[in-house]
């Protein structure tokens, strides 16, 4: 994480705290647009972090870190980046940067953070004027975009557009994208009218055309006009020359949602048979199949497909899983179950622990849960195997809602999975995930009955049968070691 990402972190944390970003596609677009402005700085700071990380002598490392703390703004930004990479407290470093370099990039970013957090529109405007005075040479694009959004939410559409047109480049795209999160119905309607007008303008750039089409689709999907959303998505696919698989999948799902099952079915079934289906594809394949073949048994059909895939993967993993096993002492930990009871490593002594670090905001985590549910069912009668679905890395501001949100998600999908909570402890973060060195989720770990980590896997390939086969092979092999 470098200068751009530090500034983005400030703003993104704020957005998450105020529940502004619920659609990942636009959210990622905003971050990508912003980060690209600082690509060179990002590479330079990453080199610095890598260089510090390579130092094995603790005394030498501490001297270098102390020197950075006494250095210039770039030195302190490198220190903040290092702390983030090592999951150490970084906020005190940001506060020090703001104090010592009140006119620098980080100080400016934190001022923008406060402007975005301010709910009172008049106070927000006063803060904008203060920003303009204190930082006359800095681009106010983000600030203008967020003031535009505030006016739109207040129903003052003309003022919203006035501030939108104060922005340029990526910030203009950001301001437009924020209309996707406007709650005022009048502003939403007027924004869509302008989007339609922009799309008729043959002179807009390909990048802006892509944004406008995405916004138009967002508006259509919001009011469940899936047939028109299909047409718009086809235009997006054509714009990208069919090379974006996510758009191709989105198109197929919208075909199904619009009732065009015959057109959607071949692509949906191809994804299912490849074992790369995601949650939306699975749901829409089931709906399409039952609509096209109402007299057939869907469960028997899907079980047959999965069995064929699983047999193939079982042969592979049964012959190779032993080579993937490791032996690392599992860390001591304390964890809460959903009833508020504390469990530890000792609680599961003599058992094979199958741990799944996940979160409700994590798409791949959720996509892997059907496979994990099948594994739970498979080993339900085996008292020597214990599953722990540990919710971790919750979004900022969501800690108090993790339990209810996770349980609600399980209920909505009819999952019967043992939930545990690894909640953030201030700047120390999610301590159980840190203890297990979780760098990304989903992260699956299997601990043997003697307290050793024997298997570790990050991510999800997208194949339910493959995950079942791999985890089954690992569990059965590790049980032999207890």
GROMACS .gro file of C-alpha atoms in nm:
model
  482
    1UNK     CA    1   0.000   0.000   0.000
    2UNK     CA    2   0.152   0.330  -0.108
    3UNK     CA    3   0.069   0.701  -0.107
    4UNK     CA    4  -0.236   0.661  -0.329
    5UNK     CA    5  -0.363   0.370  -0.126
    6UNK     CA    6  -0.313   0.552   0.204
    7UNK     CA    7  -0.525   0.838   0.075
    8UNK     CA    8  -0.780   0.593  -0.063
    9UNK     CA    9  -0.781   0.398   0.265
   10UNK     CA   10  -0.888   0.713   0.447
   11UNK     CA   11  -1.177   0.770   0.207
   12UNK     CA   12  -1.277   0.405   0.164
   13UNK     CA   13  -1.290   0.347   0.541
   14UNK     CA   14  -1.520   0.643   0.565
   15UNK     CA   15  -1.748   0.518   0.288
   16UNK     CA   16  -1.776   0.181   0.460
   17UNK     CA   17  -1.855   0.347   0.793
   18UNK     CA   18  -2.144   0.535   0.633
   19UNK     CA   19  -2.278   0.237   0.433
   20UNK     CA   20  -2.232   0.425   0.107
   21UNK     CA   21  -2.072   0.143  -0.084
   22UNK     CA   22  -2.282  -0.167  -0.129
   23UNK     CA   23  -2.212  -0.237  -0.496
   24UNK     CA   24  -1.860  -0.369  -0.536
   25UNK     CA   25  -1.836  -0.302  -0.910
   26UNK     CA   26  -1.861   0.075  -0.880
   27UNK     CA   27  -1.661   0.071  -0.559
   28UNK     CA   28  -1.368  -0.099  -0.732
   29UNK     CA   29  -1.397   0.139  -1.025
   30UNK     CA   30  -1.355   0.438  -0.793
   31UNK     CA   31  -1.048   0.291  -0.627
   32UNK     CA   32  -0.891   0.183  -0.955
   33UNK     CA   33  -0.940   0.525  -1.110
   34UNK     CA   34  -0.783   0.698  -0.811
   35UNK     CA   35  -0.492   0.460  -0.763
   36UNK     CA   36  -0.385   0.489  -1.125
   37UNK     CA   37  -0.297   0.854  -1.068
   38UNK     CA   38  -0.019   0.755  -0.830
   39UNK     CA   39   0.125   0.443  -0.994
   40UNK     CA   40   0.489   0.555  -0.983
   41UNK     CA   41   0.473   0.653  -0.613
   42UNK     CA   42   0.309   0.321  -0.540
   43UNK     CA   43   0.595   0.127  -0.699
   44UNK     CA   44   0.855   0.336  -0.517
   45UNK     CA   45   0.698   0.284  -0.173
   46UNK     CA   46   0.652  -0.088  -0.236
   47UNK     CA   47   1.025  -0.115  -0.306
   48UNK     CA   48   1.090   0.056   0.027
   49UNK     CA   49   0.858  -0.181   0.215
   50UNK     CA   50   1.020  -0.482   0.047
   51UNK     CA   51   1.365  -0.353   0.140
   52UNK     CA   52   1.268  -0.310   0.507
   53UNK     CA   53   1.099  -0.650   0.515
   54UNK     CA   54   1.420  -0.812   0.392
   55UNK     CA   55   1.618  -0.692   0.698
   56UNK     CA   56   1.662  -0.987   0.938
   57UNK     CA   57   1.867  -0.807   1.205
   58UNK     CA   58   1.615  -0.662   1.453
   59UNK     CA   59   1.857  -0.397   1.580
   60UNK     CA   60   1.931  -0.272   1.228
   61UNK     CA   61   1.561  -0.273   1.138
   62UNK     CA   62   1.460  -0.078   1.448
   63UNK     CA   63   1.727   0.185   1.379
   64UNK     CA   64   1.598   0.230   1.023
   65UNK     CA   65   1.236   0.256   1.143
   66UNK     CA   66   1.339   0.512   1.407
   67UNK     CA   67   1.520   0.714   1.139
   68UNK     CA   68   1.210   0.710   0.920
   69UNK     CA   69   1.005   0.841   1.212
   70UNK     CA   70   1.235   1.143   1.235
   71UNK     CA   71   1.252   1.197   0.860
   72UNK     CA   72   1.052   1.387   0.599
   73UNK     CA   73   0.695   1.323   0.485
   74UNK     CA   74   0.799   1.055   0.235
   75UNK     CA   75   0.989   0.873   0.511
   76UNK     CA   76   0.683   0.876   0.734
   77UNK     CA   77   0.459   0.758   0.451
   78UNK     CA   78   0.699   0.468   0.396
   79UNK     CA   79   0.679   0.392   0.770
   80UNK     CA   80   0.299   0.393   0.753
   81UNK     CA   81   0.311   0.161   0.453
   82UNK     CA   82   0.545  -0.072   0.638
   83UNK     CA   83   0.316  -0.078   0.944
   84UNK     CA   84   0.018  -0.159   0.724
   85UNK     CA   85   0.205  -0.438   0.547
   86UNK     CA   86   0.308  -0.585   0.883
   87UNK     CA   87  -0.040  -0.529   1.035
   88UNK     CA   88   0.100  -0.285   1.292
   89UNK     CA   89  -0.082   0.030   1.410
   90UNK     CA   90  -0.062   0.293   1.135
   91UNK     CA   91  -0.307   0.560   1.252
   92UNK     CA   92  -0.054   0.717   1.496
   93UNK     CA   93   0.187   0.754   1.203
   94UNK     CA   94  -0.082   0.928   0.994
   95UNK     CA   95  -0.156   1.160   1.286
   96UNK     CA   96   0.216   1.242   1.315
   97UNK     CA   97   0.235   1.315   0.941
   98UNK     CA   98  -0.061   1.552   0.963
   99UNK     CA   99   0.088   1.731   1.262
  100UNK     CA  100   0.438   1.775   1.115
  101UNK     CA  101   0.334   1.832   0.753
  102UNK     CA  102  -0.004   2.010   0.768
  103UNK     CA  103   0.011   2.106   0.401
  104UNK     CA  104   0.112   1.767   0.269
  105UNK     CA  105  -0.079   1.492   0.087
  106UNK     CA  106  -0.174   1.289   0.392
  107UNK     CA  107  -0.295   1.594   0.586
  108UNK     CA  108  -0.500   1.692   0.284
  109UNK     CA  109  -0.646   1.341   0.258
  110UNK     CA  110  -0.748   1.344   0.623
  111UNK     CA  111  -0.915   1.681   0.577
  112UNK     CA  112  -1.111   1.537   0.285
  113UNK     CA  113  -1.204   1.246   0.511
  114UNK     CA  114  -1.356   1.486   0.762
  115UNK     CA  115  -1.539   1.671   0.488
  116UNK     CA  116  -1.698   1.348   0.365
  117UNK     CA  117  -1.790   1.245   0.720
  118UNK     CA  118  -1.973   1.571   0.787
  119UNK     CA  119  -2.348   1.516   0.743
  120UNK     CA  120  -2.454   1.879   0.762
  121UNK     CA  121  -2.441   2.024   0.410
  122UNK     CA  122  -2.364   2.381   0.517
  123UNK     CA  123  -2.079   2.268   0.740
  124UNK     CA  124  -1.952   2.054   0.454
  125UNK     CA  125  -1.945   2.362   0.231
  126UNK     CA  126  -1.758   2.559   0.497
  127UNK     CA  127  -1.501   2.280   0.518
  128UNK     CA  128  -1.465   2.288   0.140
  129UNK     CA  129  -1.389   2.661   0.149
  130UNK     CA  130  -1.131   2.600   0.422
  131UNK     CA  131  -0.972   2.329   0.206
  132UNK     CA  132  -0.950   2.568  -0.089
  133UNK     CA  133  -0.774   2.828   0.125
  134UNK     CA  134  -0.532   2.590   0.296
  135UNK     CA  135  -0.452   2.383  -0.014
  136UNK     CA  136  -0.485   2.620  -0.310
  137UNK     CA  137  -0.271   2.405  -0.542
  138UNK     CA  138  -0.426   2.066  -0.473
  139UNK     CA  139  -0.695   1.916  -0.693
  140UNK     CA  140  -1.028   1.936  -0.509
  141UNK     CA  141  -1.184   1.673  -0.734
  142UNK     CA  142  -1.281   1.428  -0.460
  143UNK     CA  143  -1.418   1.704  -0.240
  144UNK     CA  144  -1.625   1.847  -0.526
  145UNK     CA  145  -1.754   1.499  -0.612
  146UNK     CA  146  -1.866   1.437  -0.255
  147UNK     CA  147  -2.030   1.779  -0.223
  148UNK     CA  148  -2.211   1.701  -0.548
  149UNK     CA  149  -2.332   1.376  -0.393
  150UNK     CA  150  -2.448   1.558  -0.080
  151UNK     CA  151  -2.651   1.805  -0.288
  152UNK     CA  152  -2.804   1.516  -0.486
  153UNK     CA  153  -2.909   1.343  -0.164
  154UNK     CA  154  -3.064   1.672  -0.050
  155UNK     CA  155  -3.271   1.687  -0.368
  156UNK     CA  156  -3.083   1.991  -0.503
  157UNK     CA  157  -2.998   1.840  -0.837
  158UNK     CA  158  -2.889   2.161  -1.013
  159UNK     CA  159  -2.636   2.233  -0.737
  160UNK     CA  160  -2.520   1.872  -0.754
  161UNK     CA  161  -2.446   1.915  -1.124
  162UNK     CA  162  -2.277   2.250  -1.061
  163UNK     CA  163  -2.022   2.079  -0.838
  164UNK     CA  164  -1.995   1.776  -1.065
  165UNK     CA  165  -1.886   2.006  -1.347
  166UNK     CA  166  -1.615   2.154  -1.123
  167UNK     CA  167  -1.442   1.815  -1.146
  168UNK     CA  168  -1.225   1.683  -1.428
  169UNK     CA  169  -1.082   1.350  -1.540
  170UNK     CA  170  -1.118   1.060  -1.297
  171UNK     CA  171  -1.288   1.281  -1.042
  172UNK     CA  172  -1.562   1.358  -1.296
  173UNK     CA  173  -1.615   0.984  -1.334
  174UNK     CA  174  -1.622   0.953  -0.956
  175UNK     CA  175  -1.887   1.225  -0.928
  176UNK     CA  176  -2.101   1.053  -1.189
  177UNK     CA  177  -2.056   0.715  -1.021
  178UNK     CA  178  -2.178   0.856  -0.690
  179UNK     CA  179  -2.524   0.897  -0.841
  180UNK     CA  180  -2.547   0.521  -0.806
  181UNK     CA  181  -2.566   0.579  -0.428
  182UNK     CA  182  -2.805   0.872  -0.427
  183UNK     CA  183  -3.111   0.810  -0.211
  184UNK     CA  184  -3.323   1.103  -0.330
  185UNK     CA  185  -3.576   0.977  -0.591
  186UNK     CA  186  -3.596   1.313  -0.771
  187UNK     CA  187  -3.220   1.333  -0.810
  188UNK     CA  188  -3.208   0.971  -0.922
  189UNK     CA  189  -3.467   1.033  -1.194
  190UNK     CA  190  -3.288   1.345  -1.317
  191UNK     CA  191  -2.952   1.168  -1.307
  192UNK     CA  192  -3.087   0.891  -1.526
  193UNK     CA  193  -3.222   1.145  -1.774
  194UNK     CA  194  -2.875   1.301  -1.795
  195UNK     CA  195  -2.713   0.959  -1.832
  196UNK     CA  196  -2.947   0.891  -2.126
  197UNK     CA  197  -2.850   1.226  -2.276
  198UNK     CA  198  -2.478   1.153  -2.231
  199UNK     CA  199  -2.518   0.813  -2.399
  200UNK     CA  200  -2.668   0.985  -2.703
  201UNK     CA  201  -2.360   1.208  -2.720
  202UNK     CA  202  -2.132   1.049  -2.978
  203UNK     CA  203  -1.832   1.251  -2.858
  204UNK     CA  204  -1.783   1.103  -2.511
  205UNK     CA  205  -1.477   0.888  -2.444
  206UNK     CA  206  -1.495   0.508  -2.432
  207UNK     CA  207  -1.420   0.523  -2.059
  208UNK     CA  208  -1.708   0.763  -1.994
  209UNK     CA  209  -1.938   0.560  -2.219
  210UNK     CA  210  -1.857   0.251  -2.014
  211UNK     CA  211  -1.938   0.438  -1.692
  212UNK     CA  212  -2.265   0.575  -1.829
  213UNK     CA  213  -2.373   0.231  -1.948
  214UNK     CA  214  -2.293   0.085  -1.606
  215UNK     CA  215  -2.494   0.359  -1.436
  216UNK     CA  216  -2.784   0.304  -1.673
  217UNK     CA  217  -2.777  -0.068  -1.600
  218UNK     CA  218  -2.764   0.005  -1.228
  219UNK     CA  219  -3.077   0.219  -1.250
  220UNK     CA  220  -3.255  -0.049  -1.454
  221UNK     CA  221  -3.162  -0.331  -1.218
  222UNK     CA  222  -3.265  -0.122  -0.920
  223UNK     CA  223  -3.621  -0.110  -1.054
  224UNK     CA  224  -3.593  -0.472  -1.178
  225UNK     CA  225  -3.623  -0.386  -1.545
  226UNK     CA  226  -3.405  -0.680  -1.640
  227UNK     CA  227  -3.503  -0.692  -2.007
  228UNK     CA  228  -3.367  -0.343  -2.067
  229UNK     CA  229  -3.067  -0.424  -1.847
  230UNK     CA  230  -2.989  -0.712  -2.086
  231UNK     CA  231  -2.980  -0.470  -2.379
  232UNK     CA  232  -2.750  -0.230  -2.195
  233UNK     CA  233  -2.520  -0.512  -2.085
  234UNK     CA  234  -2.488  -0.629  -2.446
  235UNK     CA  235  -2.364  -0.279  -2.531
  236UNK     CA  236  -2.106  -0.300  -2.251
  237UNK     CA  237  -1.989  -0.638  -2.380
  238UNK     CA  238  -1.958  -0.500  -2.733
  239UNK     CA  239  -1.763  -0.202  -2.599
  240UNK     CA  240  -1.518  -0.443  -2.432
  241UNK     CA  241  -1.517  -0.670  -2.737
  242UNK     CA  242  -1.648  -0.963  -2.533
  243UNK     CA  243  -1.322  -1.001  -2.340
  244UNK     CA  244  -1.461  -0.933  -1.991
  245UNK     CA  245  -1.587  -1.267  -1.854
  246UNK     CA  246  -1.758  -1.095  -1.561
  247UNK     CA  247  -1.971  -0.897  -1.804
  248UNK     CA  248  -2.045  -1.212  -2.004
  249UNK     CA  249  -2.162  -1.385  -1.685
  250UNK     CA  250  -2.365  -1.081  -1.583
  251UNK     CA  251  -2.534  -1.087  -1.923
  252UNK     CA  252  -2.627  -1.453  -1.881
  253UNK     CA  253  -2.768  -1.392  -1.533
  254UNK     CA  254  -2.975  -1.097  -1.656
  255UNK     CA  255  -3.112  -1.312  -1.938
  256UNK     CA  256  -3.233  -1.557  -1.675
  257UNK     CA  257  -3.371  -1.285  -1.449
  258UNK     CA  258  -3.563  -1.142  -1.745
  259UNK     CA  259  -3.722  -1.482  -1.809
  260UNK     CA  260  -3.520  -1.557  -2.123
  261UNK     CA  261  -3.431  -1.902  -1.997
  262UNK     CA  262  -3.369  -2.067  -2.334
  263UNK     CA  263  -3.108  -1.807  -2.422
  264UNK     CA  264  -2.947  -1.815  -2.078
  265UNK     CA  265  -2.946  -2.192  -2.027
  266UNK     CA  266  -2.651  -2.301  -2.248
  267UNK     CA  267  -2.406  -2.058  -2.085
  268UNK     CA  268  -2.538  -2.133  -1.736
  269UNK     CA  269  -2.505  -2.508  -1.788
  270UNK     CA  270  -2.159  -2.473  -1.938
  271UNK     CA  271  -2.046  -2.289  -1.624
  272UNK     CA  272  -2.202  -2.553  -1.399
  273UNK     CA  273  -2.038  -2.840  -1.590
  274UNK     CA  274  -1.701  -2.668  -1.575
  275UNK     CA  275  -1.735  -2.650  -1.197
  276UNK     CA  276  -1.673  -2.272  -1.204
  277UNK     CA  277  -2.023  -2.158  -1.109
  278UNK     CA  278  -2.070  -1.868  -0.869
  279UNK     CA  279  -2.368  -1.815  -0.640
  280UNK     CA  280  -2.572  -1.613  -0.890
  281UNK     CA  281  -2.506  -1.864  -1.166
  282UNK     CA  282  -2.608  -2.156  -0.942
  283UNK     CA  283  -2.932  -1.986  -0.837
  284UNK     CA  284  -3.027  -1.882  -1.189
  285UNK     CA  285  -2.933  -2.220  -1.336
  286UNK     CA  286  -3.171  -2.386  -1.091
  287UNK     CA  287  -3.452  -2.143  -1.179
  288UNK     CA  288  -3.391  -2.183  -1.553
  289UNK     CA  289  -3.374  -2.563  -1.532
  290UNK     CA  290  -3.694  -2.590  -1.330
  291UNK     CA  291  -3.871  -2.353  -1.567
  292UNK     CA  292  -3.760  -2.535  -1.884
  293UNK     CA  293  -3.794  -2.886  -1.740
  294UNK     CA  294  -4.070  -2.871  -1.476
  295UNK     CA  295  -4.118  -3.250  -1.474
  296UNK     CA  296  -3.754  -3.336  -1.411
  297UNK     CA  297  -3.578  -3.377  -1.075
  298UNK     CA  298  -3.336  -3.086  -1.046
  299UNK     CA  299  -3.159  -3.220  -0.738
  300UNK     CA  300  -3.085  -3.553  -0.904
  301UNK     CA  301  -2.963  -3.367  -1.213
  302UNK     CA  302  -2.725  -3.134  -1.029
  303UNK     CA  303  -2.606  -3.416  -0.802
  304UNK     CA  304  -2.517  -3.619  -1.111
  305UNK     CA  305  -2.312  -3.331  -1.256
  306UNK     CA  306  -2.135  -3.271  -0.926
  307UNK     CA  307  -2.068  -3.641  -0.875
  308UNK     CA  308  -1.897  -3.667  -1.214
  309UNK     CA  309  -1.678  -3.368  -1.138
  310UNK     CA  310  -1.607  -3.483  -0.785
  311UNK     CA  311  -1.501  -3.831  -0.898
  312UNK     CA  312  -1.251  -3.671  -1.134
  313UNK     CA  313  -1.109  -3.444  -0.865
  314UNK     CA  314  -1.106  -3.717  -0.598
  315UNK     CA  315  -0.878  -3.930  -0.811
  316UNK     CA  316  -0.641  -3.633  -0.846
  317UNK     CA  317  -0.636  -3.528  -0.480
  318UNK     CA  318  -0.635  -3.874  -0.324
  319UNK     CA  319  -0.310  -3.937  -0.509
  320UNK     CA  320  -0.148  -3.602  -0.434
  321UNK     CA  321  -0.279  -3.459  -0.106
  322UNK     CA  322  -0.005  -3.611   0.111
  323UNK     CA  323   0.250  -3.398  -0.073
  324UNK     CA  324   0.060  -3.080   0.019
  325UNK     CA  325   0.051  -3.144   0.393
  326UNK     CA  326   0.263  -2.927   0.622
  327UNK     CA  327   0.352  -2.931   0.992
  328UNK     CA  328   0.345  -2.596   1.176
  329UNK     CA  329   0.256  -2.552   1.541
  330UNK     CA  330  -0.091  -2.397   1.560
  331UNK     CA  331  -0.108  -2.068   1.753
  332UNK     CA  332  -0.290  -2.030   2.081
  333UNK     CA  333  -0.614  -1.833   2.038
  334UNK     CA  334  -0.936  -1.729   2.204
  335UNK     CA  335  -1.253  -1.718   2.000
  336UNK     CA  336  -1.623  -1.654   2.063
  337UNK     CA  337  -1.899  -1.884   1.947
  338UNK     CA  338  -2.243  -1.740   1.864
  339UNK     CA  339  -2.359  -1.790   2.223
  340UNK     CA  340  -2.075  -1.576   2.358
  341UNK     CA  341  -1.874  -1.872   2.490
  342UNK     CA  342  -1.495  -1.863   2.459
  343UNK     CA  343  -1.316  -2.150   2.289
  344UNK     CA  344  -0.942  -2.204   2.258
  345UNK     CA  345  -0.698  -2.436   2.086
  346UNK     CA  346  -0.716  -2.658   2.396
  347UNK     CA  347  -1.095  -2.690   2.352
  348UNK     CA  348  -1.036  -2.895   2.037
  349UNK     CA  349  -0.745  -3.107   2.160
  350UNK     CA  350  -0.754  -3.452   2.001
  351UNK     CA  351  -0.991  -3.334   1.726
  352UNK     CA  352  -0.927  -3.253   1.363
  353UNK     CA  353  -1.019  -2.884   1.327
  354UNK     CA  354  -1.138  -2.763   0.988
  355UNK     CA  355  -1.125  -2.382   0.996
  356UNK     CA  356  -1.274  -2.154   0.733
  357UNK     CA  357  -1.185  -1.783   0.770
  358UNK     CA  358  -1.456  -1.591   0.582
  359UNK     CA  359  -1.671  -1.273   0.582
  360UNK     CA  360  -2.017  -1.177   0.459
  361UNK     CA  361  -1.871  -0.911   0.228
  362UNK     CA  362  -1.637  -1.161   0.060
  363UNK     CA  363  -1.779  -1.299  -0.266
  364UNK     CA  364  -1.538  -1.595  -0.302
  365UNK     CA  365  -1.595  -1.685   0.065
  366UNK     CA  366  -1.969  -1.709   0.010
  367UNK     CA  367  -1.928  -1.890  -0.322
  368UNK     CA  368  -1.732  -2.163  -0.138
  369UNK     CA  369  -1.991  -2.217   0.136
  370UNK     CA  370  -2.213  -2.466  -0.054
  371UNK     CA  371  -1.912  -2.697  -0.079
  372UNK     CA  372  -1.832  -2.644   0.287
  373UNK     CA  373  -2.191  -2.725   0.384
  374UNK     CA  374  -2.163  -3.053   0.196
  375UNK     CA  375  -1.842  -3.127   0.386
  376UNK     CA  376  -2.011  -3.051   0.718
  377UNK     CA  377  -2.291  -3.291   0.621
  378UNK     CA  378  -2.041  -3.557   0.513
  379UNK     CA  379  -1.857  -3.555   0.849
  380UNK     CA  380  -2.158  -3.481   1.068
  381UNK     CA  381  -2.149  -3.823   1.238
  382UNK     CA  382  -1.772  -3.811   1.288
  383UNK     CA  383  -1.713  -3.671   1.637
  384UNK     CA  384  -1.339  -3.644   1.574
  385UNK     CA  385  -1.385  -3.371   1.310
  386UNK     CA  386  -1.488  -3.019   1.415
  387UNK     CA  387  -1.569  -2.734   1.175
  388UNK     CA  388  -1.517  -2.367   1.266
  389UNK     CA  389  -1.651  -2.098   1.033
  390UNK     CA  390  -1.468  -1.795   1.167
  391UNK     CA  391  -1.601  -1.458   1.051
  392UNK     CA  392  -1.307  -1.217   1.035
  393UNK     CA  393  -1.182  -0.898   0.871
  394UNK     CA  394  -1.519  -0.726   0.898
  395UNK     CA  395  -1.557  -0.391   0.724
  396UNK     CA  396  -1.498  -0.076   0.932
  397UNK     CA  397  -1.805   0.013   1.137
  398UNK     CA  398  -1.962  -0.333   1.104
  399UNK     CA  399  -1.820  -0.502   1.415
  400UNK     CA  400  -2.137  -0.475   1.622
  401UNK     CA  401  -2.346  -0.622   1.339
  402UNK     CA  402  -2.123  -0.915   1.239
  403UNK     CA  403  -2.310  -1.182   1.435
  404UNK     CA  404  -2.660  -1.086   1.319
  405UNK     CA  405  -2.549  -1.033   0.958
  406UNK     CA  406  -2.363  -1.365   0.940
  407UNK     CA  407  -2.648  -1.560   1.098
  408UNK     CA  408  -2.900  -1.388   0.870
  409UNK     CA  409  -2.692  -1.486   0.568
  410UNK     CA  410  -2.669  -1.848   0.683
  411UNK     CA  411  -3.045  -1.854   0.738
  412UNK     CA  412  -3.119  -1.705   0.395
  413UNK     CA  413  -2.917  -1.985   0.230
  414UNK     CA  414  -3.036  -2.258   0.470
  415UNK     CA  415  -2.681  -2.324   0.586
  416UNK     CA  416  -2.623  -2.513   0.910
  417UNK     CA  417  -2.265  -2.411   0.983
  418UNK     CA  418  -2.098  -2.357   1.324
  419UNK     CA  419  -2.023  -1.983   1.337
  420UNK     CA  420  -1.742  -1.825   1.540
  421UNK     CA  421  -1.650  -1.456   1.565
  422UNK     CA  422  -1.302  -1.307   1.532
  423UNK     CA  423  -1.398  -0.943   1.592
  424UNK     CA  424  -1.164  -0.648   1.555
  425UNK     CA  425  -0.987  -0.536   1.872
  426UNK     CA  426  -0.925  -0.173   1.785
  427UNK     CA  427  -0.604  -0.115   1.592
  428UNK     CA  428  -0.482  -0.461   1.690
  429UNK     CA  429  -0.729  -0.592   1.434
  430UNK     CA  430  -0.866  -0.947   1.411
  431UNK     CA  431  -0.637  -1.134   1.648
  432UNK     CA  432  -0.722  -1.494   1.553
  433UNK     CA  433  -0.673  -1.424   1.182
  434UNK     CA  434  -0.341  -1.257   1.266
  435UNK     CA  435  -0.234  -1.552   1.480
  436UNK     CA  436  -0.295  -1.785   1.185
  437UNK     CA  437  -0.122  -1.538   0.948
  438UNK     CA  438  -0.435  -1.494   0.736
  439UNK     CA  439  -0.343  -1.256   0.454
  440UNK     CA  440  -0.655  -1.307   0.243
  441UNK     CA  441  -0.991  -1.479   0.260
  442UNK     CA  442  -1.133  -1.733   0.217
  443UNK     CA  443  -0.852  -1.907   0.400
  444UNK     CA  444  -0.896  -2.271   0.504
  445UNK     CA  445  -0.680  -2.437   0.766
  446UNK     CA  446  -0.685  -2.792   0.903
  447UNK     CA  447  -0.528  -2.854   1.246
  448UNK     CA  448  -0.460  -3.210   1.360
  449UNK     CA  449  -0.543  -3.350   1.701
  450UNK     CA  450  -0.192  -3.277   1.826
  451UNK     CA  451  -0.220  -2.904   1.762
  452UNK     CA  452  -0.030  -2.880   1.432
  453UNK     CA  453  -0.144  -2.700   1.119
  454UNK     CA  454  -0.135  -2.967   0.849
  455UNK     CA  455  -0.313  -2.796   0.562
  456UNK     CA  456  -0.354  -2.434   0.451
  457UNK     CA  457  -0.527  -2.298   0.142
  458UNK     CA  458  -0.618  -1.942   0.035
  459UNK     CA  459  -0.888  -1.848  -0.216
  460UNK     CA  460  -1.152  -2.043  -0.406
  461UNK     CA  461  -1.118  -2.175  -0.759
  462UNK     CA  462  -1.493  -2.152  -0.812
  463UNK     CA  463  -1.547  -2.530  -0.831
  464UNK     CA  464  -1.767  -2.682  -0.561
  465UNK     CA  465  -1.683  -3.046  -0.650
  466UNK     CA  466  -1.310  -2.970  -0.657
  467UNK     CA  467  -1.317  -2.805  -0.315
  468UNK     CA  468  -1.511  -3.097  -0.167
  469UNK     CA  469  -1.265  -3.346  -0.314
  470UNK     CA  470  -0.956  -3.155  -0.198
  471UNK     CA  471  -1.083  -3.093   0.156
  472UNK     CA  472  -1.212  -3.450   0.194
  473UNK     CA  473  -0.876  -3.592   0.089
  474UNK     CA  474  -0.697  -3.359   0.331
  475UNK     CA  475  -0.929  -3.434   0.624
  476UNK     CA  476  -0.909  -3.811   0.576
  477UNK     CA  477  -0.530  -3.803   0.547
  478UNK     CA  478  -0.487  -3.578   0.852
  479UNK     CA  479  -0.720  -3.791   1.066
  480UNK     CA  480  -0.468  -4.072   1.029
  481UNK     CA  481  -0.207  -3.853   1.203
  482UNK     CA  482  -0.406  -3.800   1.525
   0.00000   0.00000   0.00000
